[in-house]
mmCIF file of C-alpha atoms and ligand atoms in Angstrom:
data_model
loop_
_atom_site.group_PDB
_atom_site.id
_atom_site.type_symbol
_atom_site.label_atom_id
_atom_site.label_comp_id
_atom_site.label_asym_id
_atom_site.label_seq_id
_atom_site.Cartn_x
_atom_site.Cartn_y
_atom_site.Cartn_z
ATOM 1 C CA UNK H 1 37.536 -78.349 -58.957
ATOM 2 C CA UNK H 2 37.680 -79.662 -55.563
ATOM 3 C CA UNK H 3 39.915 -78.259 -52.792
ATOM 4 C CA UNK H 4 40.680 -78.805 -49.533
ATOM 5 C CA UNK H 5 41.962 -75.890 -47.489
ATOM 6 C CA UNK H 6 43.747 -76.131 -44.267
ATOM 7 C CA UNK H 7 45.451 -73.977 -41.932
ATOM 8 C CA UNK H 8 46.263 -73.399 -37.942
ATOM 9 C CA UNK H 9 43.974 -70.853 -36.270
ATOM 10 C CA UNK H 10 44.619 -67.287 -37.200
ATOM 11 C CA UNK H 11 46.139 -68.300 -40.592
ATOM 12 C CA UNK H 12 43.455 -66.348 -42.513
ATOM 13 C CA UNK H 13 41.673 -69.816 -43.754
ATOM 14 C CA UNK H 14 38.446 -67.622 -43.204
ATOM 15 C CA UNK H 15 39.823 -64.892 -45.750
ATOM 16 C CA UNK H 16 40.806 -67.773 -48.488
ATOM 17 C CA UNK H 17 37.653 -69.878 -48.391
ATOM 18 C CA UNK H 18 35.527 -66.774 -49.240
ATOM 19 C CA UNK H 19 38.229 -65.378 -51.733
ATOM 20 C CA UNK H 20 38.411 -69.062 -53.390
ATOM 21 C CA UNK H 21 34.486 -69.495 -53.345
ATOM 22 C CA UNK H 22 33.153 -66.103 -54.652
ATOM 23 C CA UNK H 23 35.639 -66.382 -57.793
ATOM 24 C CA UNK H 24 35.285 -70.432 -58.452
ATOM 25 C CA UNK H 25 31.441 -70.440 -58.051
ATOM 26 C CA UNK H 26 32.346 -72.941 -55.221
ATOM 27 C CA UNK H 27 30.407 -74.812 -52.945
ATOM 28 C CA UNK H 28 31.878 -74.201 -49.293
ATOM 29 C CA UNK H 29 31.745 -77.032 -46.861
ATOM 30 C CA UNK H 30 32.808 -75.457 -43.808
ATOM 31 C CA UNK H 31 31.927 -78.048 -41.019
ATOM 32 C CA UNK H 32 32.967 -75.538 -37.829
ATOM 33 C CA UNK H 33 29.958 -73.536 -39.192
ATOM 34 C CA UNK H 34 27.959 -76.276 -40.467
ATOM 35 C CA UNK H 35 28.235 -77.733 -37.103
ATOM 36 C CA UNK H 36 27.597 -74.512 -35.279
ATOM 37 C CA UNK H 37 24.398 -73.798 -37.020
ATOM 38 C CA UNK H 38 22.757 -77.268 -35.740
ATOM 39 C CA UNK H 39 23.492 -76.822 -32.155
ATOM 40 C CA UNK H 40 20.897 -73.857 -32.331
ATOM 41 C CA UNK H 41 18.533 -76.257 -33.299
ATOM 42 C CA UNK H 42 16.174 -77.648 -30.536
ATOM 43 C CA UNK H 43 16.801 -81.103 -31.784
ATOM 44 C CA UNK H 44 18.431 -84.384 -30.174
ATOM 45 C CA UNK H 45 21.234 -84.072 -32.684
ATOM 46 C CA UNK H 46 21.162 -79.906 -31.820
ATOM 47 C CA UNK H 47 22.371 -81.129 -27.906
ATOM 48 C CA UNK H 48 24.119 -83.445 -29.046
ATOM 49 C CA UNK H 49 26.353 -81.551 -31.110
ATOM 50 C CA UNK H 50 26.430 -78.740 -28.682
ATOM 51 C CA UNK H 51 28.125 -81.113 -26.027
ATOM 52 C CA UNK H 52 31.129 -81.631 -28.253
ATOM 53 C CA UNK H 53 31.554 -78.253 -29.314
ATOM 54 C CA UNK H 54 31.329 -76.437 -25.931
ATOM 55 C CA UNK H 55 33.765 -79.231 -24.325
ATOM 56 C CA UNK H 56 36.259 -78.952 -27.382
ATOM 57 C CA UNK H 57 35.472 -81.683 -28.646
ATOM 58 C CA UNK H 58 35.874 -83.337 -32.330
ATOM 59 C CA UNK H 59 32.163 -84.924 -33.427
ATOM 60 C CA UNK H 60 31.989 -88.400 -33.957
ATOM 61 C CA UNK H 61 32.853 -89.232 -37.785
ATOM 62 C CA UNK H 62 29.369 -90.907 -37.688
ATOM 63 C CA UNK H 63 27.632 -87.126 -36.985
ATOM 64 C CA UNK H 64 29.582 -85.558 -39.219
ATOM 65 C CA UNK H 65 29.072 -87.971 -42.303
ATOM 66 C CA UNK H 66 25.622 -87.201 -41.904
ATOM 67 C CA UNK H 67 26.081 -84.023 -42.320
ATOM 68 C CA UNK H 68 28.541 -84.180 -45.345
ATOM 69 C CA UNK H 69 25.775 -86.313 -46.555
ATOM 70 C CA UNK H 70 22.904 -83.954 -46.204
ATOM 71 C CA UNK H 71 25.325 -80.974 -47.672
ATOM 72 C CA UNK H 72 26.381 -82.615 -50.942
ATOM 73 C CA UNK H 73 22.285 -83.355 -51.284
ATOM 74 C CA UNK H 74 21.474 -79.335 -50.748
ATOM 75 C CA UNK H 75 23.785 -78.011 -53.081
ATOM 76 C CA UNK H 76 22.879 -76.774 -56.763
ATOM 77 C CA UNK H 77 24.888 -77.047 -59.821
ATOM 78 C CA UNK H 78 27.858 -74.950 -58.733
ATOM 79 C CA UNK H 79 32.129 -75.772 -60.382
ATOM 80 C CA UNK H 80 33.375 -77.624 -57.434
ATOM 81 C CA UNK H 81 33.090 -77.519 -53.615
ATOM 82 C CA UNK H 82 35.827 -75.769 -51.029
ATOM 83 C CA UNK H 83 36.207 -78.669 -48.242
ATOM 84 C CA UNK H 84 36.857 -76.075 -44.976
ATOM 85 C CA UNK H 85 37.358 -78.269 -41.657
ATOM 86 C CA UNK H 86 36.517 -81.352 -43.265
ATOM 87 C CA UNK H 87 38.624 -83.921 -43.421
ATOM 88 C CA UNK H 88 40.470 -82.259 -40.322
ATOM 89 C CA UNK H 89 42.375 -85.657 -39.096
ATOM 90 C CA UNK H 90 44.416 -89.006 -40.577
ATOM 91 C CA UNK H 91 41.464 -91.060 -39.655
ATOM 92 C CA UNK H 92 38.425 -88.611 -41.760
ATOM 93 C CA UNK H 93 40.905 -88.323 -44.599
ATOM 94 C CA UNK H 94 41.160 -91.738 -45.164
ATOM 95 C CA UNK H 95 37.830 -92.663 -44.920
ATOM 96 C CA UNK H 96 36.175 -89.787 -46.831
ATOM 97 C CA UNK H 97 38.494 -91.120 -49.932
ATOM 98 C CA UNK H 98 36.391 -94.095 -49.927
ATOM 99 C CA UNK H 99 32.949 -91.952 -49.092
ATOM 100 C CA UNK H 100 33.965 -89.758 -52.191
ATOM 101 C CA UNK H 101 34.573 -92.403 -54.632
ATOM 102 C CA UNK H 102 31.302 -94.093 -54.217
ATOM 103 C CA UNK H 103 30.225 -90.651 -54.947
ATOM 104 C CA UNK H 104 32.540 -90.289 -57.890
ATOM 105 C CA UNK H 105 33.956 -87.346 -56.683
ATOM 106 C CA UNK H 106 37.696 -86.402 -55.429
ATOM 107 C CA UNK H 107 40.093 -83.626 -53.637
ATOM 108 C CA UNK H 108 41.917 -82.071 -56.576
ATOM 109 C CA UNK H 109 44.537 -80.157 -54.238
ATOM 110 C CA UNK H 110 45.216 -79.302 -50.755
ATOM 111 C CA UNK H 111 45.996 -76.011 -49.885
ATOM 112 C CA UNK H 112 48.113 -75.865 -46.682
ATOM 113 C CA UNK H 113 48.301 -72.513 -45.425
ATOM 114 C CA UNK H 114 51.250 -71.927 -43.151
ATOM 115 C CA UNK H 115 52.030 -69.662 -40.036
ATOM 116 C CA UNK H 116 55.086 -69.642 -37.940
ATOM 117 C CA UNK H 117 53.788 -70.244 -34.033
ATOM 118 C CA UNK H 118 55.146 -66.833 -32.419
ATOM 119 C CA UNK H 119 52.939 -65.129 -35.267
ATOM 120 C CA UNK H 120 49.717 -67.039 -35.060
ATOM 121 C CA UNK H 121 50.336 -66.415 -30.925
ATOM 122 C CA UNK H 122 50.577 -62.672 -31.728
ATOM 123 C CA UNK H 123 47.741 -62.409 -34.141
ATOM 124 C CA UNK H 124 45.257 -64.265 -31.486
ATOM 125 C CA UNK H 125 46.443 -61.706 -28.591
ATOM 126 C CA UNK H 126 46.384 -59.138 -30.700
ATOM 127 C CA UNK H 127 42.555 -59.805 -31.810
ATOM 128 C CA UNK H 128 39.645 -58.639 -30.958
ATOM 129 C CA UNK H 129 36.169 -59.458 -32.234
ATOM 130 C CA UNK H 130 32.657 -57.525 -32.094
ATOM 131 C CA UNK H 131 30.329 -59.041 -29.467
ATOM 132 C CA UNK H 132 27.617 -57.773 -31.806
ATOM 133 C CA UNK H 133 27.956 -58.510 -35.301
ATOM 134 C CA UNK H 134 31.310 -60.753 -34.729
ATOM 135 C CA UNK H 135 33.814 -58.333 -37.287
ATOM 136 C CA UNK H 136 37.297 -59.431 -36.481
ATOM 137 C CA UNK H 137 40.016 -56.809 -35.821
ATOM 138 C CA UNK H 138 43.536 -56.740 -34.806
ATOM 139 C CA UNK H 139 44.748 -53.597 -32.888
ATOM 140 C CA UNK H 140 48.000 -53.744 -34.297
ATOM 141 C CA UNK H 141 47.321 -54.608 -37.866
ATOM 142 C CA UNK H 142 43.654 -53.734 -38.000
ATOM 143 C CA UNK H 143 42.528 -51.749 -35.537
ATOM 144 C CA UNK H 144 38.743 -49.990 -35.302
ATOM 145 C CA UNK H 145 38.747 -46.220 -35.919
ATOM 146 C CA UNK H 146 37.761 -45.934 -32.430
ATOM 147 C CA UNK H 147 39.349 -47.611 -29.883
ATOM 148 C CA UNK H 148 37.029 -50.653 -28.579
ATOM 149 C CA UNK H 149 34.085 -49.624 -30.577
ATOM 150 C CA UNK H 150 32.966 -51.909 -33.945
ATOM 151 C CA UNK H 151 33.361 -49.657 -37.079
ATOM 152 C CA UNK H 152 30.530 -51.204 -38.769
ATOM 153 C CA UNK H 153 27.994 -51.038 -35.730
ATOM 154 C CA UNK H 154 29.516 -49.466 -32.661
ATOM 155 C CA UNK H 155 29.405 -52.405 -30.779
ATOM 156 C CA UNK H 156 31.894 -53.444 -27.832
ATOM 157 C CA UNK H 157 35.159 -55.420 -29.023
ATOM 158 C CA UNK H 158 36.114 -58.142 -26.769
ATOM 159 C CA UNK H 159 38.685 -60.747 -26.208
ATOM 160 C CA UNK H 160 37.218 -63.487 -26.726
ATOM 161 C CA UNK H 161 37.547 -66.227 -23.493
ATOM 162 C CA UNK H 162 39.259 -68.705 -26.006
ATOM 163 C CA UNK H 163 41.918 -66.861 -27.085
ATOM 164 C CA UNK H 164 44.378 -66.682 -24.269
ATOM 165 C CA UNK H 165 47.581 -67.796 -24.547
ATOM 166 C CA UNK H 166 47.329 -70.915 -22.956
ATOM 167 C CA UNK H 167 44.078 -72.004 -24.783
ATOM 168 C CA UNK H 168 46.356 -70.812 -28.314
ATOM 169 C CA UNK H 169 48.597 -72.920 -27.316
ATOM 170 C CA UNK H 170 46.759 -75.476 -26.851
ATOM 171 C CA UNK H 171 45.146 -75.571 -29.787
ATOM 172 C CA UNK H 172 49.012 -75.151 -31.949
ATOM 173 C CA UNK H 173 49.764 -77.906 -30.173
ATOM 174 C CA UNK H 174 46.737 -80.481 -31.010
ATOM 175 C CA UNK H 175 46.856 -78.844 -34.912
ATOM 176 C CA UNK H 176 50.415 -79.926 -34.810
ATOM 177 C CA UNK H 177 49.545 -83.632 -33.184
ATOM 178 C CA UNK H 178 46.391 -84.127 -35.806
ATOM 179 C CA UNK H 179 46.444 -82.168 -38.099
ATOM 180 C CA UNK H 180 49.931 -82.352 -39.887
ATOM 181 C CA UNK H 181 49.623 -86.474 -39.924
ATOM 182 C CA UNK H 182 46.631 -85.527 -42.297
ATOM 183 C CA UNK H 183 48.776 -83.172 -44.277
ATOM 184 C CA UNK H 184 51.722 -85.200 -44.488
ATOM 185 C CA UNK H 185 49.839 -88.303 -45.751
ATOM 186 C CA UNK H 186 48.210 -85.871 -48.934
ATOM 187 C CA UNK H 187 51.658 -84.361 -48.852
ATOM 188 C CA UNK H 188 52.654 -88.296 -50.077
ATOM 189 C CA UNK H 189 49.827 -88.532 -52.643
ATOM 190 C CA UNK H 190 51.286 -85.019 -54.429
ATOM 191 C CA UNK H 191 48.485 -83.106 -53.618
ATOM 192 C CA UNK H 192 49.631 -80.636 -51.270
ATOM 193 C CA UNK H 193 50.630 -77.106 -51.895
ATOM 194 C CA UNK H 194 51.912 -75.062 -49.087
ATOM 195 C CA UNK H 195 51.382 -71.575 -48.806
ATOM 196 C CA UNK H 196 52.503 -68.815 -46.810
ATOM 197 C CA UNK H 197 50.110 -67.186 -44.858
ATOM 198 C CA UNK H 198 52.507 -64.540 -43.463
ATOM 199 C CA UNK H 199 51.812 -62.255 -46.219
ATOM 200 C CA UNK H 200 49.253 -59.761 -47.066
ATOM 201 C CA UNK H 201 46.003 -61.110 -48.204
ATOM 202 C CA UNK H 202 46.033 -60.381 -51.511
ATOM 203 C CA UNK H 203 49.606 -61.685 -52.319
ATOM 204 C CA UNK H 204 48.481 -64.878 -50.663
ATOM 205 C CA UNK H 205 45.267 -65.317 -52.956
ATOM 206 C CA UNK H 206 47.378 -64.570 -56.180
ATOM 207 C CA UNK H 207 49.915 -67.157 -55.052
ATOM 208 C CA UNK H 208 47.400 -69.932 -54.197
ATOM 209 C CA UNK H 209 45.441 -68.682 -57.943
ATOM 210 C CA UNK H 210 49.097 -69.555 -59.783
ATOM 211 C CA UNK H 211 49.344 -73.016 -57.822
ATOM 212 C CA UNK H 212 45.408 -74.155 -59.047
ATOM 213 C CA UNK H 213 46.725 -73.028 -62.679
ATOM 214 C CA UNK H 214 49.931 -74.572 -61.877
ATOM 215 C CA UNK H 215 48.100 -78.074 -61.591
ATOM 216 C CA UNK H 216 45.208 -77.249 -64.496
ATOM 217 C CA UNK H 217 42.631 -76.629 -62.207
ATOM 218 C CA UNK H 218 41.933 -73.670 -63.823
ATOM 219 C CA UNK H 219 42.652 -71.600 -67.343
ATOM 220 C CA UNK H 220 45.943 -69.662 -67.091
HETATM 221 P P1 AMP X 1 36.140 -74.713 -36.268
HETATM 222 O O1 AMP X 1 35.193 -73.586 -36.503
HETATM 223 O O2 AMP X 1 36.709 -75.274 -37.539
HETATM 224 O O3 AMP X 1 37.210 -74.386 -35.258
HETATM 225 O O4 AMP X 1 35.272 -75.915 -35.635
HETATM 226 C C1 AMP X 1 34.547 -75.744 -34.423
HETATM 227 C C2 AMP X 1 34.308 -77.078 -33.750
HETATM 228 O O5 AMP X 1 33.512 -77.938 -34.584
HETATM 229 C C3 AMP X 1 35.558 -77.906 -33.447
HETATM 230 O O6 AMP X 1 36.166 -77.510 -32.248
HETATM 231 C C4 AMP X 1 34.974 -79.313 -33.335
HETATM 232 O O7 AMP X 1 34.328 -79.507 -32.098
HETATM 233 C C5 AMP X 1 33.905 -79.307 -34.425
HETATM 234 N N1 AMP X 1 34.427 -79.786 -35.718
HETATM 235 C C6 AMP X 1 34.799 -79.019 -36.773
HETATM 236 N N2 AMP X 1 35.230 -79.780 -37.807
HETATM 237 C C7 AMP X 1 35.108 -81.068 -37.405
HETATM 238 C C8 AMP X 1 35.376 -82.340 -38.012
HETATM 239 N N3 AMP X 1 35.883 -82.436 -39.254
HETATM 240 N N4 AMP X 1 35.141 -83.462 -37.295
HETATM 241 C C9 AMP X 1 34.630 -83.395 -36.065
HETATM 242 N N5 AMP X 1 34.352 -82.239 -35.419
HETATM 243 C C10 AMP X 1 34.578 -81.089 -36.068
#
């Protein structure tokens, strides 16, 4: 079972993919990470990815092929692979189909998580993440014991500099401009299932569980 899983920011994507993966025995491609992981490397490719990623910037669909590449190579036997950032727009989706079927492999279903704006805006003020050890909180919703302080290793929570309202914005606004085209063109294949993210986690994961039996994708 292959799945693609997409969602704006602060649509707890993060939350699924590990959900989805730990019970499937997937594989999880998540190019943000994948991506993030080679810019520490001291490598031409290491810089070069680094450029794009600290200026915004999507990677060239000739980087990140390699890198697809070189994933499907390192992973074992496993029941499918969770496709997390990858394809993000139109253009990747349409080309991976061909990239797949050379490799005899396809997207079974694309899970669209949803999030009205004024929510995913309130989430993103709202967070706050451990400069130490990166745990995500939400002083509202989630909020540490104590107030500032990581629960899990006392370090400092901060705002992080990318998640003002203006750079949230932003970044609803290019999801909206890229992303949806991608959506809407599986959305015409049948493949799409959208989910509401504005529930709690676990009523989410059941929800997306019945849509994957739903299509067969797994036993009922
Ligand atoms: P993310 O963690 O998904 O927000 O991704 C972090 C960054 O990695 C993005 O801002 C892009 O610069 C880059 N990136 C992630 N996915 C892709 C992709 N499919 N194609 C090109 N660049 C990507």
């Amino acid at each position: 079972m292959n799945i693609l899983l997409v969602g704006p920011i602060a649509s707890g994507k993060g939350t699924q993919a590990q959900k989805l993966i730990e019970k499937y025995n997937l594989a999880h491609l998540e190019m943000g990470g994948l991506l993030r992981s080679i810019t520490k490397e001291e490598s031409p490719l290491g810089y070069k990815v680094k450029d794009f990623l600290d200026n915004g910037k999507l990677v060239t669909d000739e980087i990140v092929v390699e890198i697809v590449e070189n994933y499907l190579q390192s992973i074992g036997k496993l029941d499918g692979i969770l496709f997390d950032g990858f394809p993000r727009i139109l253009s990747q989706a349409k080309f991976f189909e061909d990239f797949l079927r050379r490799k005899d492999l396809k997207i079974d279903i694309v899970l669209s998580l949803t999030l009205p704006k004024e929510e995913i805006l309130s989430r993103i003020l709202n967070r706050r993440t451990c400069e130490k050890c990166g745990k995500i909180y939400n002083v509202v919703t989630k909020p540490p014991k104590v107030e500032g302080v990581c629960d899990d290793c006392g370090g400092k929570l901060v705002t992080r500099s990318d998640e003002t309202p203006e750079k949230t914005a932003t970044r609803i606004a290019w999801f909206e401009k890229e992303v949806i085209p991608m959506i809407n063109y599986y959305k015409e294949k049948g493949m799409v299932e959208e989910v509401d993210g504005n529930r709690p986690v676990e009523v989410i994961f059941e929800d997306i569980v019945s849509r994957l039996q739903k299509r067969g994708l797994i036993n009922a």
